[in-house]
PDB file of C-alpha atoms and ligand atoms in Angstrom:
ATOM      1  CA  UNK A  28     -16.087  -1.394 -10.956  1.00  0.00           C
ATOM      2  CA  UNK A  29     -16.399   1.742 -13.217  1.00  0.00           C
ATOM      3  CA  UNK A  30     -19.600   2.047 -15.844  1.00  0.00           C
ATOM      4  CA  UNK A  31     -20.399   4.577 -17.908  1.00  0.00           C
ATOM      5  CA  UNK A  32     -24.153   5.562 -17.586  1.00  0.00           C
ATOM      6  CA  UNK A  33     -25.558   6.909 -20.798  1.00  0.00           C
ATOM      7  CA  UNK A  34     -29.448   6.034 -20.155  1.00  0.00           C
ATOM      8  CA  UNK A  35     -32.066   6.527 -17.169  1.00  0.00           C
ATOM      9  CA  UNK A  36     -34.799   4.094 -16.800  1.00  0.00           C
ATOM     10  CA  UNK A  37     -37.689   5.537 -15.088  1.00  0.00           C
ATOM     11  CA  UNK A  38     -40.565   3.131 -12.836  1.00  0.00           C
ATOM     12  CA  UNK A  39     -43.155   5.368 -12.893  1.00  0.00           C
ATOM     13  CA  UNK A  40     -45.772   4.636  -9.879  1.00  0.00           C
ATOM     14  CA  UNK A  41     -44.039   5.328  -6.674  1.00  0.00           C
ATOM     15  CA  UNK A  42     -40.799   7.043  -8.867  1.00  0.00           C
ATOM     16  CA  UNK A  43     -42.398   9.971 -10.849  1.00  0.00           C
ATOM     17  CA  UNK A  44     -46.086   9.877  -9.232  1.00  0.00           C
ATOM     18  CA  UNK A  45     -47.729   8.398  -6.085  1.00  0.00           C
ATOM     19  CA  UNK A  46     -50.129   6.706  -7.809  1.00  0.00           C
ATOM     20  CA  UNK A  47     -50.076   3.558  -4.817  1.00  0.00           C
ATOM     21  CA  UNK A  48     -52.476   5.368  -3.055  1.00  0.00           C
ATOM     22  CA  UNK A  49     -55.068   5.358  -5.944  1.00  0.00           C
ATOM     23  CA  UNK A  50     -54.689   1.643  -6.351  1.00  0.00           C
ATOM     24  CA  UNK A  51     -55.152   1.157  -2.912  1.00  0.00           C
ATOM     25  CA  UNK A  52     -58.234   2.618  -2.940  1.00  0.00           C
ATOM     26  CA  UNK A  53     -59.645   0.921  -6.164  1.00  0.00           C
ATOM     27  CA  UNK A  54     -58.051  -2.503  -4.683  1.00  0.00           C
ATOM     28  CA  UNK A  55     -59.678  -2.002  -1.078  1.00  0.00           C
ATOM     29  CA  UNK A  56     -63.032  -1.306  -3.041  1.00  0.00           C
ATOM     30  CA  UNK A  57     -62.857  -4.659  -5.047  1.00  0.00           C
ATOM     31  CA  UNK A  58     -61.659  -6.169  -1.742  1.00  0.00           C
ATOM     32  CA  UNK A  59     -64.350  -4.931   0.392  1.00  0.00           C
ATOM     33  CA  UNK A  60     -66.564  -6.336  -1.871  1.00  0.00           C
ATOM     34  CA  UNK A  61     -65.499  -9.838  -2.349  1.00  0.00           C
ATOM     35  CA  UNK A  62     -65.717  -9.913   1.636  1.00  0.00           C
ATOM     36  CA  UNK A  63     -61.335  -9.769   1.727  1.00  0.00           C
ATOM     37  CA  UNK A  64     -59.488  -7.728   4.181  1.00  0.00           C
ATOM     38  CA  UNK A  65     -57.062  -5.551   2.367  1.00  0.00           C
ATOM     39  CA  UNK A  66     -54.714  -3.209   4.505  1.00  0.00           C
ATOM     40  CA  UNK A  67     -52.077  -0.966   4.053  1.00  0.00           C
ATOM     41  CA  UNK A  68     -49.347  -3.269   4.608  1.00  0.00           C
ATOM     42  CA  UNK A  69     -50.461  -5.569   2.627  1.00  0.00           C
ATOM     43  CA  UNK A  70     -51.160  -2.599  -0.532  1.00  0.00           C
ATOM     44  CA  UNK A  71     -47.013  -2.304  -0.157  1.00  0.00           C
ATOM     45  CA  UNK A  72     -46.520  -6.044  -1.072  1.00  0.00           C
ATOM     46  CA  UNK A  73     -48.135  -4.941  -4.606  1.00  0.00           C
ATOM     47  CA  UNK A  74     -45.775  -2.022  -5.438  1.00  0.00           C
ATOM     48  CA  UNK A  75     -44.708  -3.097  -9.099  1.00  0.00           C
ATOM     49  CA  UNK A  76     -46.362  -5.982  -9.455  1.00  0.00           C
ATOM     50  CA  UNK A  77     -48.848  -6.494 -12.379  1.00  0.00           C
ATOM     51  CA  UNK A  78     -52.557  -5.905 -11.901  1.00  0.00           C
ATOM     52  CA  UNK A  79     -53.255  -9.725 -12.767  1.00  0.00           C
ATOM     53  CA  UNK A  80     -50.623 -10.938 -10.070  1.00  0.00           C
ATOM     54  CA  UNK A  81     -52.055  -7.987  -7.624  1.00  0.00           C
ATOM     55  CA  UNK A  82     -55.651  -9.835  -8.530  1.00  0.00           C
ATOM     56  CA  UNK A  83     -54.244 -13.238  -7.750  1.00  0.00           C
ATOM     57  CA  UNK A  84     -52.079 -12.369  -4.435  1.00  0.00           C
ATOM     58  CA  UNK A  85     -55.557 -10.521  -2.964  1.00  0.00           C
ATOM     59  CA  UNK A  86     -57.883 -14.016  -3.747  1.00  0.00           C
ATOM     60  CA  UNK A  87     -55.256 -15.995  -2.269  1.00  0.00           C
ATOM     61  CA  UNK A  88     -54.994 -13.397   0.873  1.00  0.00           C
ATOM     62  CA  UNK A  89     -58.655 -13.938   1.243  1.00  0.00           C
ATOM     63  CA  UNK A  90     -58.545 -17.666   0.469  1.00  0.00           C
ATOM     64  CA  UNK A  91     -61.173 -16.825  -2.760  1.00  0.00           C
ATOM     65  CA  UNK A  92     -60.991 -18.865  -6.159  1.00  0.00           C
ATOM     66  CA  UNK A  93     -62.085 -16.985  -8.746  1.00  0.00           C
ATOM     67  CA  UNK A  94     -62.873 -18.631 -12.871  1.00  0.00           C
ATOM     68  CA  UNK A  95     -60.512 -16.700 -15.389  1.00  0.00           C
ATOM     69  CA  UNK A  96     -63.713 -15.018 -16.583  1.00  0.00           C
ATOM     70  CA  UNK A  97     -64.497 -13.371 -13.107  1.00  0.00           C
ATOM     71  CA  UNK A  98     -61.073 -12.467 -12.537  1.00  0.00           C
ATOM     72  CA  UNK A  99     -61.212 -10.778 -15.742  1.00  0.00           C
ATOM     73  CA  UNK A 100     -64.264  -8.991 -14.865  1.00  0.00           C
ATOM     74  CA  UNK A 101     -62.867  -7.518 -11.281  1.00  0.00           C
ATOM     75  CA  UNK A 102     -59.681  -6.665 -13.140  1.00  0.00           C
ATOM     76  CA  UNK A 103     -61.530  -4.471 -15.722  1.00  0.00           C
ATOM     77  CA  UNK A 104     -63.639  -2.965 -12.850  1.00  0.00           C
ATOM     78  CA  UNK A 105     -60.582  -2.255 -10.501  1.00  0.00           C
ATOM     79  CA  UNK A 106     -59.029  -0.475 -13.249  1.00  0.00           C
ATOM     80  CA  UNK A 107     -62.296   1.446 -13.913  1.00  0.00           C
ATOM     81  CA  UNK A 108     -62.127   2.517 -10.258  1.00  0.00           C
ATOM     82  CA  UNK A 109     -58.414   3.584 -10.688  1.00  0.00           C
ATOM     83  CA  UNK A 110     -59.290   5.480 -13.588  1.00  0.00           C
ATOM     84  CA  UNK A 111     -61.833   7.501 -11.622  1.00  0.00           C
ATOM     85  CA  UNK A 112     -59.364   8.153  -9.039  1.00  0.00           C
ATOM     86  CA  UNK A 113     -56.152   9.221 -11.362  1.00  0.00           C
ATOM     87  CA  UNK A 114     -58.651  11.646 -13.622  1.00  0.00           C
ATOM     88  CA  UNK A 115     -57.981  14.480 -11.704  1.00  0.00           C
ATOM     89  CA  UNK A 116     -54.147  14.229 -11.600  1.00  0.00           C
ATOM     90  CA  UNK A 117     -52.117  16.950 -12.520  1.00  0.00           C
ATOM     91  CA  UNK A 118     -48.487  18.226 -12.831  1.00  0.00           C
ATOM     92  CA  UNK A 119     -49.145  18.933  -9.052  1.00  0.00           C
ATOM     93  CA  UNK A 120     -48.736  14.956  -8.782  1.00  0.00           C
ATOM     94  CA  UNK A 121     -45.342  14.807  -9.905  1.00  0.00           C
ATOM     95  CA  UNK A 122     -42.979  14.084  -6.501  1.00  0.00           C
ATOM     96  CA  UNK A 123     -40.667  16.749  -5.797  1.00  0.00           C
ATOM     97  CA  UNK A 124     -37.174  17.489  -7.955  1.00  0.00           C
ATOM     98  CA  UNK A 125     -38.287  14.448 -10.747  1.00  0.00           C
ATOM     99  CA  UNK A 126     -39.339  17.444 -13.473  1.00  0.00           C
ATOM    100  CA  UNK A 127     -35.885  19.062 -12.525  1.00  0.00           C
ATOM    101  CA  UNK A 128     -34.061  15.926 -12.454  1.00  0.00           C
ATOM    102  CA  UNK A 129     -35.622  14.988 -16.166  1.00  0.00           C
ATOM    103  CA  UNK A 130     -35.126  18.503 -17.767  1.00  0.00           C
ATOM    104  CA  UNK A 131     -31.047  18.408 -16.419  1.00  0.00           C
ATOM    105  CA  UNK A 132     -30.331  15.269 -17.344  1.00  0.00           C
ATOM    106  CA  UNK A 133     -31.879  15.595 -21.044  1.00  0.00           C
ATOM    107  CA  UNK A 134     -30.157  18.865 -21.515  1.00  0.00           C
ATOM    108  CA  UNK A 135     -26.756  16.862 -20.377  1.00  0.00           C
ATOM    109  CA  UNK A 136     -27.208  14.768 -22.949  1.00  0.00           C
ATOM    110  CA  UNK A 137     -28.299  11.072 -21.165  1.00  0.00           C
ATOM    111  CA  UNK A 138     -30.999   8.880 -22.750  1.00  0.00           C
ATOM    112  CA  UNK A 139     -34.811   8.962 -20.773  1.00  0.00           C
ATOM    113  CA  UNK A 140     -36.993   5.697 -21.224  1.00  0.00           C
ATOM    114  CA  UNK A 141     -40.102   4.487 -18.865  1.00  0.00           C
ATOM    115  CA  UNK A 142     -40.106   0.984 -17.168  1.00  0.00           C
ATOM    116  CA  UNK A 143     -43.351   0.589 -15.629  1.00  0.00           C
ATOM    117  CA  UNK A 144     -45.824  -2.188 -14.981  1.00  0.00           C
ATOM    118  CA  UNK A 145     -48.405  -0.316 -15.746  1.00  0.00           C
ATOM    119  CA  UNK A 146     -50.834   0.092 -18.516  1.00  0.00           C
ATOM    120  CA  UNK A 147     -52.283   3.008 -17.858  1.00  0.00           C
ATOM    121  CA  UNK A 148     -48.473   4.911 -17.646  1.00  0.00           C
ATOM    122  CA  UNK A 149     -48.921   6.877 -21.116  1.00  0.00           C
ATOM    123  CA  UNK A 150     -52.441   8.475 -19.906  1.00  0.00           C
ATOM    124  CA  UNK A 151     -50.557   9.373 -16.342  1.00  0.00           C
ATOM    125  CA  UNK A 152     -47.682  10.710 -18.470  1.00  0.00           C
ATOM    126  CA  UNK A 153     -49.992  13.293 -20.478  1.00  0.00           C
ATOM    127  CA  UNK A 154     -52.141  13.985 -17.334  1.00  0.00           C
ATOM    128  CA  UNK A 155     -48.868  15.298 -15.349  1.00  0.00           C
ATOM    129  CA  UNK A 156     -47.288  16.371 -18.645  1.00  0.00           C
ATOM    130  CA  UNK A 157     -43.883  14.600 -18.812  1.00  0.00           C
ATOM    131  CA  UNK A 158     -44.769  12.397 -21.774  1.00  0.00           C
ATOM    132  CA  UNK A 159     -42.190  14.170 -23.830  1.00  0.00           C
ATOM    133  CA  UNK A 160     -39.693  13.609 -21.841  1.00  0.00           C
ATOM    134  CA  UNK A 161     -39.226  10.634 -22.439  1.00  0.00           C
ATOM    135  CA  UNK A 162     -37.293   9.057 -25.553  1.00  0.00           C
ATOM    136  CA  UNK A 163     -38.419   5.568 -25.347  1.00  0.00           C
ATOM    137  CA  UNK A 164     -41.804   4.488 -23.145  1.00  0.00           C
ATOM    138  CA  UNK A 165     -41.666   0.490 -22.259  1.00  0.00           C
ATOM    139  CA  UNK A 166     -44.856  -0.124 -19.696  1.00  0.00           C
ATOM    140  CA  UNK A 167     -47.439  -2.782 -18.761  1.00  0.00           C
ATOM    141  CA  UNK A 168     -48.890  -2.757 -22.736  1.00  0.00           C
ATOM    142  CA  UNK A 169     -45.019  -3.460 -24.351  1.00  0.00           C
ATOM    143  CA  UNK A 170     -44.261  -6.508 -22.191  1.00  0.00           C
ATOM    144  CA  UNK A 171     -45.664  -9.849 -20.513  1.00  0.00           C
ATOM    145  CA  UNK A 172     -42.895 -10.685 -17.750  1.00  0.00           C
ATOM    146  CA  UNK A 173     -43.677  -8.631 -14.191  1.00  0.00           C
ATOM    147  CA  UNK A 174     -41.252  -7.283 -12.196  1.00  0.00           C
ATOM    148  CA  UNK A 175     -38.498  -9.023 -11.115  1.00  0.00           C
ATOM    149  CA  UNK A 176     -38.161 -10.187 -14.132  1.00  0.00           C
ATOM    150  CA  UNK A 177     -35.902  -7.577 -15.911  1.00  0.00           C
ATOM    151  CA  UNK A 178     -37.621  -7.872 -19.299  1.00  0.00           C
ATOM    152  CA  UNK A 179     -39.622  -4.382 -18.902  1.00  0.00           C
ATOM    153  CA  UNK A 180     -35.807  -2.931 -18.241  1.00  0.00           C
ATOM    154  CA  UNK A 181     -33.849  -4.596 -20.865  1.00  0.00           C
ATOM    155  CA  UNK A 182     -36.241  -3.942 -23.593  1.00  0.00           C
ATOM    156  CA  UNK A 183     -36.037  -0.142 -22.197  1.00  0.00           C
ATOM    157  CA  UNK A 184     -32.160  -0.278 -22.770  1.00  0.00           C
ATOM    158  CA  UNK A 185     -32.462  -1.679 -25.815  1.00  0.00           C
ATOM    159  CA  UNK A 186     -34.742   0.837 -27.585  1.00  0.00           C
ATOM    160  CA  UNK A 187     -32.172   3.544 -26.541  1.00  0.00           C
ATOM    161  CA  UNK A 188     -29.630   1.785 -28.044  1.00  0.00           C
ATOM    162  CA  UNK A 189     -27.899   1.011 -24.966  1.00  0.00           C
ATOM    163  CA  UNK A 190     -26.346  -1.880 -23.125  1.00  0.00           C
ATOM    164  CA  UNK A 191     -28.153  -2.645 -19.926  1.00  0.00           C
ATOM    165  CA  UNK A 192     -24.318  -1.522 -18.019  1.00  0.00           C
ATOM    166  CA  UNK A 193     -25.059   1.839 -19.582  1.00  0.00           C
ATOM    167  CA  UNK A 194     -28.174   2.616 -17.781  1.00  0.00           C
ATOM    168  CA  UNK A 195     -29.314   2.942 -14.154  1.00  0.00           C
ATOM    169  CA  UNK A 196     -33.223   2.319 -13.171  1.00  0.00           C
ATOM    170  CA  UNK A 197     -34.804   4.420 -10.810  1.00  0.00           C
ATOM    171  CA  UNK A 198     -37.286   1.996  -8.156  1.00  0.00           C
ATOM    172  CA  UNK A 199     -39.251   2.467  -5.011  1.00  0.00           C
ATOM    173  CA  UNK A 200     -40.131  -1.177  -4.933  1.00  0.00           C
ATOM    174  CA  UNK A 201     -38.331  -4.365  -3.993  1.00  0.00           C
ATOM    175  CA  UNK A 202     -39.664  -6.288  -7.159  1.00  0.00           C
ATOM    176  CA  UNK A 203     -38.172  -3.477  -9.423  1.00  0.00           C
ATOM    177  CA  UNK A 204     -34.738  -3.449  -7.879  1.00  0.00           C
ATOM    178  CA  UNK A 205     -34.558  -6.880  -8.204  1.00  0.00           C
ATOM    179  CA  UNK A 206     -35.096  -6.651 -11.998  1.00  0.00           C
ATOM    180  CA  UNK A 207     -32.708  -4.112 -12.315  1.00  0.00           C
ATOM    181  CA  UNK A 208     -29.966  -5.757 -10.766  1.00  0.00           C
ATOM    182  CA  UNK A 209     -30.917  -9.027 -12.543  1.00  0.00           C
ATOM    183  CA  UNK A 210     -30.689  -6.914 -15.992  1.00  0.00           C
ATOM    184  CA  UNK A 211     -27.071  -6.142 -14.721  1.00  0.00           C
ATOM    185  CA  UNK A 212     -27.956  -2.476 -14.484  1.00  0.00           C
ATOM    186  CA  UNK A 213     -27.379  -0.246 -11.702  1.00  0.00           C
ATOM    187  CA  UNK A 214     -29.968   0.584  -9.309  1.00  0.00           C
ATOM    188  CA  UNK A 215     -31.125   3.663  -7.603  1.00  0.00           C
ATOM    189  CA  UNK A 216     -33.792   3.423  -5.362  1.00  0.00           C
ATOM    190  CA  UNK A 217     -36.548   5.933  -3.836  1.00  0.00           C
ATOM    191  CA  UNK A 218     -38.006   5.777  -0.363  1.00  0.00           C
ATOM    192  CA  UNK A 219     -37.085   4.007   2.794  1.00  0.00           C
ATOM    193  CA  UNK A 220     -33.857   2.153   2.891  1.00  0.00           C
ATOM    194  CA  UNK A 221     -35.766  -0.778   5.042  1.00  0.00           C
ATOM    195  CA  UNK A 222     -36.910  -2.536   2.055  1.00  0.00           C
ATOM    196  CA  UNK A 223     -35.058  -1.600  -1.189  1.00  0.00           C
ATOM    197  CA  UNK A 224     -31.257  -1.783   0.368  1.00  0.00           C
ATOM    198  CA  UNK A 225     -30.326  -4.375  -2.538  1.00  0.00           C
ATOM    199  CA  UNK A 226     -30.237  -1.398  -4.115  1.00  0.00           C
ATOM    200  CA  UNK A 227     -26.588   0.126  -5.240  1.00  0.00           C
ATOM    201  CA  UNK A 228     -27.848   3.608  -3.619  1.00  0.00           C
ATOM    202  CA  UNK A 229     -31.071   4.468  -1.942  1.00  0.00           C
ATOM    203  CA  UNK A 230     -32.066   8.275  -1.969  1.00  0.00           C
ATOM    204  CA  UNK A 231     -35.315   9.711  -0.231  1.00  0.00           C
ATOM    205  CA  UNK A 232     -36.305  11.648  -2.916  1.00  0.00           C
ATOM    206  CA  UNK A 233     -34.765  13.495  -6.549  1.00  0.00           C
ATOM    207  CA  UNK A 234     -33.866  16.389  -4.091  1.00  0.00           C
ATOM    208  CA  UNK A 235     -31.045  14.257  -2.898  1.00  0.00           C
ATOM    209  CA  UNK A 236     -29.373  14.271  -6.239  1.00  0.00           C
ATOM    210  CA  UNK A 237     -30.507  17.495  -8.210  1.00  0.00           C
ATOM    211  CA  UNK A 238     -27.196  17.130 -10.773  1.00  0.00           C
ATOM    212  CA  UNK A 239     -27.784  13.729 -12.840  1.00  0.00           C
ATOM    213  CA  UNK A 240     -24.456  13.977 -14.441  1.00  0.00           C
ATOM    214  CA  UNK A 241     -22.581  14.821 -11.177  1.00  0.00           C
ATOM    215  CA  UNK A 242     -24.755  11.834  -9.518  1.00  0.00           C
ATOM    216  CA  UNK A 243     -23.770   9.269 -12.604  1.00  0.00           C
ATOM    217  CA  UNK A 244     -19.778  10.207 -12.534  1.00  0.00           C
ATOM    218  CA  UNK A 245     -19.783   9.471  -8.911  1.00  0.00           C
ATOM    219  CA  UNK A 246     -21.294   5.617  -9.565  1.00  0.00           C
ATOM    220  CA  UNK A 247     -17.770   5.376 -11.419  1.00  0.00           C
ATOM    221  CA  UNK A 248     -15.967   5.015  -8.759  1.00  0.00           C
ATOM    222  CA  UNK A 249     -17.905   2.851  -6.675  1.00  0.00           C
TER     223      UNK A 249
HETATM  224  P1  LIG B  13     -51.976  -0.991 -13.943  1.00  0.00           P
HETATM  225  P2  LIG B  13     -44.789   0.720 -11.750  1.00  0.00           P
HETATM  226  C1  LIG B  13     -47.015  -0.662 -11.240  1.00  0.00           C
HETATM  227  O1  LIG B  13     -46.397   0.452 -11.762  1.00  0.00           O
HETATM  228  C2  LIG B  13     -47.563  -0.415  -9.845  1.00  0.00           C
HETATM  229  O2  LIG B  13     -46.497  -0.200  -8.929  1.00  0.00           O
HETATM  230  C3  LIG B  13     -48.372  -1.600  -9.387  1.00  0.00           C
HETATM  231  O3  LIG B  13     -48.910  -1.361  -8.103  1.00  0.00           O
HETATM  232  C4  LIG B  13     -49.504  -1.839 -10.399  1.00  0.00           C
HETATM  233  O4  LIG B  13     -50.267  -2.981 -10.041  1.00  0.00           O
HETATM  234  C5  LIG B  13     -48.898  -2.051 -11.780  1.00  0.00           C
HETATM  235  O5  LIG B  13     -48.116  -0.923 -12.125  1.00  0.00           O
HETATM  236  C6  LIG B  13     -49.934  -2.280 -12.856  1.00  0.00           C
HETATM  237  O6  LIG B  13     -50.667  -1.099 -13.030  1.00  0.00           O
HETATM  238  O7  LIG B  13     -53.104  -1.668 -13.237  1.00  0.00           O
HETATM  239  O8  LIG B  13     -52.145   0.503 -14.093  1.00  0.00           O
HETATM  240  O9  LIG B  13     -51.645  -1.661 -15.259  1.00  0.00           O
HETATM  241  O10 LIG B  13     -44.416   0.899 -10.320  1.00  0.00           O
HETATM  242  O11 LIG B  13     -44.137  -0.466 -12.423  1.00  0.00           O
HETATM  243  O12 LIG B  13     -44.698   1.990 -12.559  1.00  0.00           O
HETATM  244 MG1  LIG B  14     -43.047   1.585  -8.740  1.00  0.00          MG
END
């Protein structure tokens, strides 16, 4: 089937920035403290989800019911831990070739929006610098359904002006190819094939595909 892809959606944590690591640590702090085990492993599961379904999957690892009011509470002081952790970031953050990628494929002419869970993804933006390139930013303030629901996608293609067939999302997690295929787009994913191979391609990093152009005529054909 041939498309022709006008727009790039962007995920941001995981895509643009390792920011998982940073949760982790604010998560495993909360964690520790409510007496939960929190590992690794278990950190991956939460890769694009929201930070209220993050809050509810830990309490139900540990077996912990929580009142809305207390939830609210540890999700306003997890966040104040992961702001502590992402103050220092800097351009130095960004994961290799996505500056390049950004720059070629803006100067080629394709359409840049964010879709990320996150709230905190226009502060991350200025920190590393790239909040200009984008033309449209849809994150974890613009919409209410999480990833896989397609909605943080869909409203990204539609405030380019595009189709959801015109643009391909960038992912590293399971949740967020799922949305992307569910918003009929196509789906490029980042990191280990093991997990994300629902994907339409899966590439380790931007330094697979430094010529966005060259990379978009070649989904064409598929
Ligand atoms: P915040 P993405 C997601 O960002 C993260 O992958 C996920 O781990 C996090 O819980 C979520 O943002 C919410 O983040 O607490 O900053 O609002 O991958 O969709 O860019
Ligand atoms: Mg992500």
């Amino acid at each position: 089937r041939s498309r022709m892809i006008r727009g790039l959606l962007f995920d941001l944590d995981g895509v643009i920035v390792d920011t998982a690591k940073y949760h982790f640590v604010a998560w495993q702090r909360m964690a520790a403290e409510l007496g939960i085990h929190f590992s690794h492993e278990e950190n991956e599961q939460l890769k694009g989800i929201s930070r209220v379904e993050s809050l509810e999957r830990i309490l139900g690892w540990g077996g912990i019911a929580l009142s809305t009011e207390e939830k609210q509470r540890w999700m306003d002081q997890k966040n104040a831990w992961y702001l502590e952790c992402i103050a220092q970031m800097g351009p130095e953050e960004i994961l290799p070739g996505v500056s390049e990628f950004l720059a070629e494929a803006r100067t080629q002419g394709l359409s840049i929006a964010l879709g990320s869970a996150s709230k905190n993804a226009v502060p991350i933006l200025e920190r590393i610098g790239l909040l200009d390139a984008f033309d449209a930013i849809v994150d974890g303030t613009v919409v209410t359904a999480s990833k896989p629901n397609p909605e943080v996608f869909l409203e990204g293609a539609r405030r380019l002006g595009l189709s959801p067939e015109e643009c391909c999302v960038f992912e590293d997690a399971e949740a967020g190819v799922e949305a992307a295929l569910a918003g009929n787009m196509y789906c490029i994913a980042v990191g280990k094939p093991d997990h994300l191979g629902a994907a339409h391609r899966v590439i380790q990093s931007f330094l697979d595909i430094p010529d966005p152009v060259e990379t978009l005529l070649a989904l064409e054909t598929d």
